[in-house]
Amino acid sequence: MEVLKSPLENFGGELFIDGVSTVKLAEIFGTPLYVISENKIRENYRKMHAAFSKRYGKFRILYSAKANTNISVLKILHSEGAYVDTASAGEVYLASMAGFSSEEILYTGINVGDEELKYVLSRGVMVNLDSMSQLNRLIRLGVPETLSFRINPEHGAGYHKYVVTASKHAKFGMDEASALKAYEIVKAAGVKRFGIHMHIGSGIMDVTPYLKPGERLLKIASKINTKLGISFDFINFGGGMGVPYKPGEKELDLEAFSGKLVELFKRKLDEYSLGKPELWIEPGRFIVAEAGILLTRIKAIKQVFHKKFVGVDAGFNTLIRPAMYGAYHQVVVANKLNEKPTEVYDVVGPICESGDVLAENRLLPKIFEGDLLVVLNAGAYGFSMSSQYNSRLRPAEVLVKSGRYALIREAETFEDLVRKQRVAEWLE
Ligand SMILES: *Cc1c(COP(=O)(O)O)cnc(C)c1O
């Protein structure tokens, strides 16, 4: 029998999430369908916030919106007191729609153009940049009140090379010499509040990979402080805190994680006389991954030579993590939780590519067309990385909370495939 963690439960062999039957949700809304639990989002936020803030009061979580940009998700986190970390003008727009004020939004731009920078300046949000070339572009257009730079602390981490975002080979961040120059320029330009930032990677399960880069970040902060007389309002250690995807994998130990990071932070603040800046982190995955699942209906079962395939209606257009990162997602049969697993299957989608595999070699109960599969831990980088490839429609999203449910995004329709297309006049 499958081992399930909150917000998932087994009621008479049927999978429930936050008090709602997944079988019923699939009947009402169709499949594929993303479902996310409000209680679980709040629980994750609160346990992370509690672990840090009891050790250092001036602590803030910036939810990294790109993990899941649904406005309802953003609203939940806003109501918890989170700020938000955004990766594009579009995310700044969505965060504003969800009720975040400009002082609560941090924009981290990577290689962006004037139009995006103009938009960001016009919204008055906090800006985080990572190159001199972007800085020069920005200050021709205007000067934000609050600014930070993303440092490349030379050491990164992550579960796949695509998600390591700091190292001497990564495209992200600035080295010490450029950072010093950049802070000098923006001080002269009239920036009022300063921060400093790093983000080393994603899916990291313990604190160790943060310590060396963290030390490096604080050392660079101290140099900026002594050489330029800049004092920091916030020091931002970025996101990347991981969640277990495989059954039996251990959770991140929040006590040890926050304990060691805060210990380093306080010790270095003291050593370098950096005052009492706020300590910021930017988790995305940690907050929403385990809160969300993907429901997908079995449409075909076939055996090719010795391999058994289950064909479902969600593919890498719906959830790209397995295809893109070789990521593992647990799969359960929502309507057969009490049945013994007896057969090994590959779970594959409807996309015309051999790489369209959601799960490989999974031991599942005997299943048939029409059974409902559920992909677990799909709340982060699921819908937000989905596409219309093969002209397949993006699915609906549903929010559940203590037995209630609400549609928070309609499924796309065929009109969405042509909505922004124009036919060249000579083809009409
Ligand atoms: C993606 C990203 C995050 C969040 O990463 P997670 O692994 O989801 O925690 C935080 N900060 C920045 C700058 C990012 O690009």
Tab-separated table of C-alpha atoms and ligand atoms in Angstrom:
chain	number	residue	atom	x	y	z
A	1	MET	CA	0.000	0.000	0.000
A	2	GLU	CA	1.212	3.499	-0.803
A	3	VAL	CA	2.598	5.626	2.002
A	4	LEU	CA	0.885	8.995	1.817
A	5	LYS	CA	1.778	12.259	3.503
A	6	SER	CA	-0.515	15.143	4.340
A	7	PRO	CA	-2.444	16.657	2.540
A	8	LEU	CA	-3.002	13.245	0.894
A	9	GLU	CA	-5.134	10.560	2.522
A	10	ASN	CA	-6.508	7.157	1.701
A	11	PHE	CA	-10.264	6.861	2.256
A	12	GLY	CA	-11.478	3.382	1.392
A	13	GLY	CA	-8.862	2.976	-1.323
A	14	GLU	CA	-9.520	6.382	-2.866
A	15	LEU	CA	-7.037	9.256	-2.839
A	16	PHE	CA	-8.197	12.435	-1.095
A	17	ILE	CA	-6.339	15.746	-1.023
A	18	ASP	CA	-7.092	18.261	1.729
A	19	GLY	CA	-10.419	16.509	2.345
A	20	VAL	CA	-11.540	16.252	-1.297
A	21	SER	CA	-11.769	13.087	-3.417
A	22	THR	CA	-9.462	13.159	-6.442
A	23	VAL	CA	-11.814	10.726	-8.208
A	24	LYS	CA	-14.644	13.213	-7.798
A	25	LEU	CA	-12.491	16.162	-8.932
A	26	ALA	CA	-11.484	14.296	-12.082
A	27	GLU	CA	-15.155	13.591	-12.833
A	28	ILE	CA	-16.198	17.196	-12.313
A	29	PHE	CA	-13.341	19.008	-14.039
A	30	GLY	CA	-11.907	16.405	-16.406
A	31	THR	CA	-8.272	15.468	-16.825
A	32	PRO	CA	-5.450	16.305	-16.893
A	33	LEU	CA	-6.024	18.472	-13.831
A	34	TYR	CA	-3.724	20.228	-11.399
A	35	VAL	CA	-4.983	20.299	-7.805
A	36	ILE	CA	-3.329	22.228	-4.991
A	37	SER	CA	-3.973	22.302	-1.244
A	38	GLU	CA	-4.281	25.654	0.501
A	39	ASN	CA	-3.673	24.151	3.945
A	40	LYS	CA	-0.424	22.547	2.806
A	41	ILE	CA	0.899	25.783	1.278
A	42	ARG	CA	0.183	27.592	4.551
A	43	GLU	CA	1.707	24.786	6.618
A	44	ASN	CA	4.954	24.792	4.589
A	45	TYR	CA	5.237	28.553	4.780
A	46	ARG	CA	4.600	28.611	8.519
A	47	LYS	CA	7.009	25.864	9.463
A	48	MET	CA	9.797	27.468	7.463
A	49	HIS	CA	9.025	30.897	8.860
A	50	ALA	CA	8.906	29.607	12.435
A	51	ALA	CA	12.230	27.773	12.152
A	52	PHE	CA	14.105	30.897	11.051
A	53	SER	CA	12.299	33.665	12.895
A	54	LYS	CA	12.741	32.074	16.318
A	55	ARG	CA	16.507	32.270	15.669
A	56	TYR	CA	16.593	35.700	14.055
A	57	GLY	CA	13.593	37.994	14.319
A	58	LYS	CA	14.312	40.170	11.280
A	59	PHE	CA	13.555	37.364	8.888
A	60	ARG	CA	11.529	37.329	5.704
A	61	ILE	CA	10.401	34.737	3.172
A	62	LEU	CA	10.055	35.853	-0.434
A	63	TYR	CA	7.998	33.244	-2.240
A	64	SER	CA	9.630	32.556	-5.595
A	65	ALA	CA	6.670	32.984	-7.902
A	66	LYS	CA	7.980	31.047	-10.881
A	67	ALA	CA	7.369	27.737	-9.072
A	68	ASN	CA	3.615	28.360	-9.261
A	69	THR	CA	2.228	31.671	-10.449
A	70	ASN	CA	-1.461	31.041	-9.975
A	71	ILE	CA	-2.995	34.184	-8.473
A	72	SER	CA	-4.767	32.191	-5.765
A	73	VAL	CA	-1.453	30.684	-4.678
A	74	LEU	CA	0.096	34.159	-4.622
A	75	LYS	CA	-2.853	35.486	-2.596
A	76	ILE	CA	-2.465	32.709	-0.025
A	77	LEU	CA	1.199	33.562	0.461
A	78	HIS	CA	0.489	37.280	0.596
A	79	SER	CA	-2.022	36.677	3.359
A	80	GLU	CA	0.690	34.776	5.277
A	81	GLY	CA	2.940	37.848	5.175
A	82	ALA	CA	5.347	36.691	2.488
A	83	TYR	CA	7.033	38.992	0.013
A	84	VAL	CA	7.468	37.711	-3.514
A	85	ASP	CA	10.479	37.053	-5.739
A	86	THR	CA	9.712	37.551	-9.425
A	87	ALA	CA	11.715	36.585	-12.496
A	88	SER	CA	10.002	38.678	-15.169
A	89	ALA	CA	7.788	41.689	-15.799
A	90	GLY	CA	4.912	39.232	-16.192
A	91	GLU	CA	5.460	37.913	-12.688
A	92	VAL	CA	5.614	41.476	-11.325
A	93	TYR	CA	2.252	42.042	-12.995
A	94	LEU	CA	0.769	38.854	-11.533
A	95	ALA	CA	2.107	39.624	-8.041
A	96	SER	CA	0.513	43.094	-8.177
A	97	MET	CA	-2.770	41.523	-9.312
A	98	ALA	CA	-2.583	39.186	-6.327
A	99	GLY	CA	-2.296	42.144	-3.939
A	100	PHE	CA	1.422	42.479	-3.273
A	101	SER	CA	2.421	46.137	-2.933
A	102	SER	CA	5.515	47.398	-4.759
A	103	GLU	CA	7.556	47.284	-1.524
A	104	GLU	CA	6.751	43.590	-1.252
A	105	ILE	CA	7.952	42.615	-4.726
A	106	LEU	CA	11.551	41.866	-5.646
A	107	TYR	CA	12.319	41.697	-9.341
A	108	THR	CA	15.339	39.622	-10.346
A	109	GLY	CA	16.124	40.346	-13.978
A	110	ILE	CA	18.395	38.178	-16.111
A	111	ASN	CA	19.572	39.636	-19.420
A	112	VAL	CA	16.519	41.799	-19.980
A	113	GLY	CA	15.807	44.743	-22.262
A	114	ASP	CA	14.732	48.349	-21.786
A	115	GLU	CA	11.042	47.660	-22.108
A	116	GLU	CA	11.037	45.245	-19.189
A	117	LEU	CA	13.221	47.530	-17.047
A	118	LYS	CA	10.946	50.498	-17.777
A	119	TYR	CA	7.934	48.498	-16.678
A	120	VAL	CA	9.653	47.393	-13.482
A	121	LEU	CA	10.738	50.961	-12.661
A	122	SER	CA	7.224	52.229	-13.299
A	123	ARG	CA	5.855	49.719	-10.772
A	124	GLY	CA	8.359	50.942	-8.160
A	125	VAL	CA	9.398	47.441	-7.107
A	126	MET	CA	12.722	46.406	-5.612
A	127	VAL	CA	15.267	45.455	-8.251
A	128	ASN	CA	17.934	42.744	-8.153
A	129	LEU	CA	20.461	42.802	-11.011
A	130	ASP	CA	23.374	40.621	-11.931
A	131	SER	CA	25.587	42.457	-14.406
A	132	MET	CA	27.209	45.783	-15.056
A	133	SER	CA	25.715	45.852	-18.507
A	134	GLN	CA	22.194	45.524	-17.056
A	135	LEU	CA	22.986	48.178	-14.465
A	136	ASN	CA	24.086	50.662	-17.116
A	137	ARG	CA	20.907	49.951	-19.025
A	138	LEU	CA	18.790	50.428	-15.900
A	139	ILE	CA	20.217	53.746	-14.721
A	140	ARG	CA	19.766	55.315	-18.116
A	141	LEU	CA	16.058	54.703	-17.529
A	142	GLY	CA	15.708	55.500	-13.855
A	143	VAL	CA	16.842	54.704	-10.338
A	144	PRO	CA	14.893	52.335	-8.094
A	145	GLU	CA	14.679	53.164	-4.408
A	146	THR	CA	15.741	49.668	-3.323
A	147	LEU	CA	18.369	47.717	-5.176
A	148	SER	CA	20.439	44.604	-4.683
A	149	PHE	CA	22.964	42.755	-6.776
A	150	ARG	CA	23.170	39.070	-7.303
A	151	ILE	CA	26.607	37.807	-6.393
A	152	ASN	CA	28.101	34.670	-7.891
A	153	PRO	CA	29.597	33.104	-4.776
A	154	GLU	CA	31.592	30.651	-6.905
A	155	HIS	CA	30.027	27.523	-5.441
A	156	GLY	CA	26.636	26.214	-6.523
A	157	ALA	CA	24.505	23.138	-5.945
A	158	GLY	CA	21.444	21.359	-7.270
A	159	TYR	CA	19.923	18.051	-8.319
A	160	HIS	CA	20.700	18.492	-12.026
A	161	LYS	CA	23.292	20.572	-13.906
A	162	TYR	CA	20.497	22.716	-15.378
A	163	VAL	CA	19.499	23.927	-11.910
A	164	VAL	CA	22.937	24.823	-10.541
A	165	THR	CA	22.974	28.613	-10.631
A	166	ALA	CA	26.292	29.613	-9.119
A	167	SER	CA	29.843	28.547	-10.016
A	168	LYS	CA	32.666	29.862	-12.130
A	169	HIS	CA	30.757	28.492	-15.142
A	170	ALA	CA	27.226	29.668	-14.374
A	171	LYS	CA	25.635	32.511	-16.328
A	172	PHE	CA	24.303	34.079	-13.128
A	173	GLY	CA	25.672	36.649	-10.730
A	174	MET	CA	28.586	39.051	-10.464
A	175	ASP	CA	32.102	38.567	-9.195
A	176	GLU	CA	33.477	40.632	-6.357
A	177	ALA	CA	35.255	43.252	-8.454
A	178	SER	CA	32.205	44.006	-10.614
A	179	ALA	CA	29.972	44.064	-7.565
A	180	LEU	CA	32.136	46.675	-5.859
A	181	LYS	CA	32.010	48.847	-8.948
A	182	ALA	CA	28.258	48.358	-9.295
A	183	TYR	CA	27.464	49.350	-5.716
A	184	GLU	CA	29.670	52.417	-6.068
A	185	ILE	CA	27.722	53.482	-9.148
A	186	VAL	CA	24.280	52.985	-7.650
A	187	LYS	CA	25.209	54.740	-4.425
A	188	ALA	CA	26.247	57.768	-6.451
A	189	ALA	CA	23.028	57.449	-8.499
A	190	GLY	CA	20.912	57.887	-5.392
A	191	VAL	CA	19.651	54.412	-4.467
A	192	LYS	CA	18.361	54.565	-0.878
A	193	ARG	CA	18.117	50.970	0.353
A	194	PHE	CA	20.599	48.244	-0.432
A	195	GLY	CA	20.541	44.500	-0.367
A	196	ILE	CA	22.839	41.746	-1.515
A	197	HIS	CA	21.772	38.442	-3.016
A	198	MET	CA	22.794	34.965	-4.066
A	199	HIS	CA	20.855	31.977	-5.393
A	200	ILE	CA	22.990	28.874	-5.737
A	201	GLY	CA	20.671	26.278	-7.239
A	202	SER	CA	17.601	24.155	-6.687
A	203	GLY	CA	16.467	20.946	-5.026
A	204	ILE	CA	19.099	21.106	-2.279
A	205	MET	CA	18.357	18.793	0.659
A	206	ASP	CA	20.671	20.135	3.366
A	207	VAL	CA	22.380	23.303	4.454
A	208	THR	CA	25.996	22.390	3.698
A	209	PRO	CA	26.025	23.653	0.075
A	210	TYR	CA	24.854	27.076	1.339
A	211	LEU	CA	27.603	27.617	3.877
A	212	LYS	CA	30.633	28.303	1.679
A	213	PRO	CA	28.732	30.564	-0.727
A	214	GLY	CA	26.990	32.207	2.233
A	215	GLU	CA	30.330	32.975	3.809
A	216	ARG	CA	31.565	34.362	0.500
A	217	LEU	CA	28.451	36.540	0.172
A	218	LEU	CA	28.909	38.024	3.638
A	219	LYS	CA	32.580	38.641	3.025
A	220	ILE	CA	31.774	40.571	-0.143
A	221	ALA	CA	29.077	42.451	1.784
A	222	SER	CA	31.669	43.457	4.357
A	223	LYS	CA	34.046	44.738	1.668
A	224	ILE	CA	31.272	46.812	0.140
A	225	ASN	CA	30.437	48.091	3.597
A	226	THR	CA	33.993	49.139	4.458
A	227	LYS	CA	35.037	50.452	1.057
A	228	LEU	CA	31.837	52.266	0.122
A	229	GLY	CA	30.143	52.896	3.467
A	230	ILE	CA	27.026	51.084	2.284
A	231	SER	CA	24.989	49.348	4.963
A	232	PHE	CA	22.626	46.603	3.956
A	233	ASP	CA	18.916	46.488	4.703
A	234	PHE	CA	18.725	42.846	3.697
A	235	ILE	CA	20.959	39.913	2.913
A	236	ASN	CA	19.281	37.409	0.638
A	237	PHE	CA	20.441	33.778	0.558
A	238	GLY	CA	18.098	32.850	-2.301
A	239	GLY	CA	15.991	29.723	-2.665
A	240	GLY	CA	16.669	26.136	-3.640
A	241	MET	CA	15.479	24.267	-0.563
A	242	GLY	CA	14.420	20.831	-1.748
A	243	VAL	CA	11.616	18.401	-1.045
A	244	PRO	CA	11.674	14.598	-1.174
A	245	TYR	CA	10.268	13.233	-4.435
A	246	LYS	CA	11.064	9.534	-3.993
A	247	PRO	CA	9.219	7.443	-1.414
A	248	GLY	CA	11.417	7.014	1.640
A	249	GLU	CA	13.645	9.985	0.814
A	250	LYS	CA	14.300	12.160	3.867
A	251	GLU	CA	12.850	15.640	4.228
A	252	LEU	CA	14.998	18.688	4.599
A	253	ASP	CA	15.761	19.112	8.312
A	254	LEU	CA	14.494	22.651	8.856
A	255	GLU	CA	15.882	22.919	12.388
A	256	ALA	CA	19.404	22.011	11.282
A	257	PHE	CA	19.073	24.062	8.104
A	258	SER	CA	17.926	27.274	9.767
A	259	GLY	CA	20.186	26.680	12.769
A	260	LYS	CA	23.392	26.495	10.750
A	261	LEU	CA	22.496	29.243	8.295
A	262	VAL	CA	21.441	31.689	11.019
A	263	GLU	CA	24.498	30.805	13.098
A	264	LEU	CA	26.776	31.667	10.152
A	265	PHE	CA	24.775	34.815	9.438
A	266	LYS	CA	24.951	36.170	13.001
A	267	ARG	CA	28.608	35.261	13.438
A	268	LYS	CA	29.598	37.077	10.256
A	269	LEU	CA	27.419	40.114	10.986
A	270	ASP	CA	29.295	40.417	14.271
A	271	GLU	CA	32.719	39.762	12.813
A	272	TYR	CA	32.236	42.362	10.072
A	273	SER	CA	30.100	44.807	12.106
A	274	LEU	CA	27.333	44.748	9.527
A	275	GLY	CA	24.585	45.842	11.920
A	276	LYS	CA	21.226	44.054	11.888
A	277	PRO	CA	20.027	43.626	8.316
A	278	GLU	CA	17.008	41.480	7.531
A	279	LEU	CA	17.734	37.873	6.596
A	280	TRP	CA	15.870	36.858	3.433
A	281	ILE	CA	15.349	33.563	1.667
A	282	GLU	CA	13.450	32.854	-1.574
A	283	PRO	CA	11.962	29.349	-1.542
A	284	GLY	CA	9.668	28.341	-4.384
A	285	ARG	CA	9.648	24.563	-4.562
A	286	PHE	CA	9.709	24.075	-0.779
A	287	ILE	CA	6.469	26.003	-0.355
A	288	VAL	CA	4.335	24.540	-3.138
A	289	ALA	CA	5.772	21.253	-4.491
A	290	GLU	CA	4.155	18.904	-1.982
A	291	ALA	CA	0.918	20.886	-1.953
A	292	GLY	CA	0.100	20.034	-5.568
A	293	ILE	CA	-0.764	16.934	-7.576
A	294	LEU	CA	-1.578	16.188	-11.202
A	295	LEU	CA	-4.554	13.960	-12.052
A	296	THR	CA	-4.334	12.092	-15.316
A	297	ARG	CA	-6.637	9.480	-16.855
A	298	ILE	CA	-5.418	6.218	-18.388
A	299	LYS	CA	-6.307	6.179	-22.082
A	300	ALA	CA	-4.375	3.155	-23.317
A	301	ILE	CA	-2.468	0.194	-22.015
A	302	LYS	CA	-0.128	-1.700	-24.279
A	303	GLN	CA	2.700	-4.114	-24.258
A	304	VAL	CA	5.535	-3.634	-26.771
A	305	PHE	CA	7.854	-6.628	-26.740
A	306	HIS	CA	8.458	-7.052	-23.004
A	307	LYS	CA	7.614	-3.583	-21.836
A	308	LYS	CA	4.224	-2.497	-20.522
A	309	PHE	CA	3.177	1.056	-21.213
A	310	VAL	CA	0.374	3.046	-19.602
A	311	GLY	CA	-0.691	5.878	-21.885
A	312	VAL	CA	-2.186	8.827	-20.010
A	313	ASP	CA	-3.592	12.206	-21.005
A	314	ALA	CA	-0.798	14.267	-19.378
A	315	GLY	CA	2.541	14.495	-21.151
A	316	PHE	CA	5.609	16.670	-20.971
A	317	ASN	CA	3.417	19.476	-22.254
A	318	THR	CA	1.642	19.251	-18.875
A	319	LEU	CA	4.592	18.340	-16.618
A	320	ILE	CA	8.052	18.695	-18.118
A	321	ARG	CA	10.241	17.893	-15.113
A	322	PRO	CA	10.768	14.178	-15.877
A	323	ALA	CA	11.653	14.876	-19.533
A	324	MET	CA	13.753	17.954	-18.858
A	325	TYR	CA	15.634	17.024	-15.700
A	326	GLY	CA	15.109	13.266	-15.479
A	327	ALA	CA	13.109	14.133	-12.367
A	328	TYR	CA	11.311	11.451	-10.381
A	329	HIS	CA	7.639	11.870	-9.480
A	330	GLN	CA	5.777	9.260	-7.479
A	331	VAL	CA	2.683	7.933	-9.256
A	332	VAL	CA	-0.299	6.299	-7.530
A	333	VAL	CA	-3.591	4.879	-8.795
A	334	ALA	CA	-6.148	7.194	-7.207
A	335	ASN	CA	-8.997	4.678	-7.239
A	336	LYS	CA	-6.942	1.597	-6.271
A	337	LEU	CA	-4.891	2.598	-3.261
A	338	ASN	CA	-5.706	-0.620	-1.402
A	339	GLU	CA	-4.829	-2.945	-4.254
A	340	LYS	CA	-1.571	-4.800	-4.289
A	341	PRO	CA	0.999	-3.596	-6.830
A	342	THR	CA	1.735	-6.433	-9.213
A	343	GLU	CA	2.858	-5.051	-12.566
A	344	VAL	CA	5.695	-2.860	-13.765
A	345	TYR	CA	4.770	-0.073	-16.177
A	346	ASP	CA	6.228	2.976	-17.883
A	347	VAL	CA	3.802	5.886	-17.677
A	348	VAL	CA	3.855	7.836	-20.937
A	349	GLY	CA	1.970	10.803	-22.356
A	350	PRO	CA	0.200	11.747	-25.605
A	351	ILE	CA	3.066	13.730	-27.155
A	352	CYS	CA	4.761	12.504	-30.333
A	353	GLU	CA	8.212	12.200	-28.804
A	354	SER	CA	9.942	9.218	-27.238
A	355	GLY	CA	11.015	11.450	-24.393
A	356	ASP	CA	7.392	11.900	-23.347
A	357	VAL	CA	7.726	9.753	-20.239
A	358	LEU	CA	6.279	10.734	-16.868
A	359	ALA	CA	7.523	7.749	-14.888
A	360	GLU	CA	9.610	4.673	-15.651
A	361	ASN	CA	9.498	1.134	-14.268
A	362	ARG	CA	6.774	1.680	-11.704
A	363	LEU	CA	5.205	-1.130	-9.781
A	364	LEU	CA	1.449	-0.498	-9.859
A	365	PRO	CA	-1.684	-2.546	-9.236
A	366	LYS	CA	-3.340	-4.136	-12.261
A	367	ILE	CA	-4.837	-1.164	-14.086
A	368	PHE	CA	-7.236	-0.574	-16.929
A	369	GLU	CA	-8.252	2.178	-19.301
A	370	GLY	CA	-10.288	4.682	-17.348
A	371	ASP	CA	-8.373	4.317	-14.089
A	372	LEU	CA	-7.079	7.549	-12.610
A	373	LEU	CA	-3.379	8.093	-12.025
A	374	VAL	CA	-2.071	10.822	-9.761
A	375	VAL	CA	1.386	12.308	-10.070
A	376	LEU	CA	2.543	13.517	-6.648
A	377	ASN	CA	4.594	16.594	-5.710
A	378	ALA	CA	3.523	18.439	-8.824
A	379	GLY	CA	2.779	21.830	-7.220
A	380	ALA	CA	6.120	23.401	-8.182
A	381	TYR	CA	7.333	23.859	-11.769
A	382	GLY	CA	4.326	21.903	-13.026
A	383	PHE	CA	1.721	24.167	-14.569
A	384	SER	CA	4.220	27.046	-14.657
A	385	MET	CA	6.431	25.122	-17.125
A	386	SER	CA	3.583	23.683	-19.197
A	387	SER	CA	3.166	24.396	-22.905
A	388	GLN	CA	0.842	23.934	-25.854
A	389	TYR	CA	3.276	21.629	-27.671
A	390	ASN	CA	1.476	19.317	-30.097
A	391	SER	CA	-1.328	21.888	-29.839
A	392	ARG	CA	-2.508	20.269	-26.645
A	393	LEU	CA	-4.508	22.413	-24.273
A	394	ARG	CA	-3.163	23.439	-20.911
A	395	PRO	CA	-5.205	21.920	-18.076
A	396	ALA	CA	-7.388	23.492	-15.431
A	397	GLU	CA	-6.220	24.141	-11.863
A	398	VAL	CA	-8.289	23.548	-8.740
A	399	LEU	CA	-7.659	24.791	-5.205
A	400	VAL	CA	-8.791	22.582	-2.325
A	401	LYS	CA	-9.130	23.464	1.337
A	402	SER	CA	-10.592	21.350	4.137
A	403	GLY	CA	-13.135	19.574	1.950
A	404	ARG	CA	-13.939	22.569	-0.275
A	405	TYR	CA	-12.795	23.044	-3.838
A	406	ALA	CA	-12.709	25.876	-6.362
A	407	LEU	CA	-11.678	26.165	-9.980
A	408	ILE	CA	-8.768	28.638	-10.042
A	409	ARG	CA	-7.892	28.344	-13.728
A	410	GLU	CA	-10.076	27.117	-16.545
A	411	ALA	CA	-8.707	24.548	-18.958
A	412	GLU	CA	-7.760	26.014	-22.311
A	413	THR	CA	-10.018	25.559	-25.334
A	414	PHE	CA	-9.259	25.376	-29.061
A	415	GLU	CA	-9.735	29.145	-29.303
A	416	ASP	CA	-6.645	29.513	-27.116
A	417	LEU	CA	-4.634	27.815	-29.865
A	418	VAL	CA	-5.459	30.531	-32.379
A	419	ARG	CA	-6.206	33.509	-30.133
A	420	LYS	CA	-3.038	35.456	-30.901
A	421	GLN	CA	-2.426	34.144	-34.395
A	422	ARG	CA	-2.870	36.286	-37.510
A	423	VAL	CA	-3.049	35.044	-41.084
A	424	ALA	CA	-0.746	36.834	-43.514
A	425	GLU	CA	-2.850	38.914	-45.877
A	426	TRP	CA	-1.564	37.058	-48.961
A	427	LEU	CA	-2.858	33.787	-47.500
A	428	GLU	CA	-6.358	34.978	-46.760
B	1	LIG	C1	14.074	29.937	-9.132
B	1	LIG	C2	14.602	30.873	-8.133
B	1	LIG	C3	14.311	30.695	-6.777
B	1	LIG	C4	13.490	29.543	-6.248
B	1	LIG	O1	14.092	28.308	-6.434
B	1	LIG	P1	13.453	27.028	-5.706
B	1	LIG	O2	14.396	25.934	-6.035
B	1	LIG	O3	12.108	26.816	-6.262
B	1	LIG	O4	13.416	27.336	-4.246
B	1	LIG	C5	14.757	31.650	-5.900
B	1	LIG	N1	15.502	32.707	-6.311
B	1	LIG	C6	15.820	32.893	-7.603
B	1	LIG	C7	16.607	34.079	-7.994
B	1	LIG	C8	15.392	31.985	-8.548
B	1	LIG	O5	15.720	32.167	-9.832
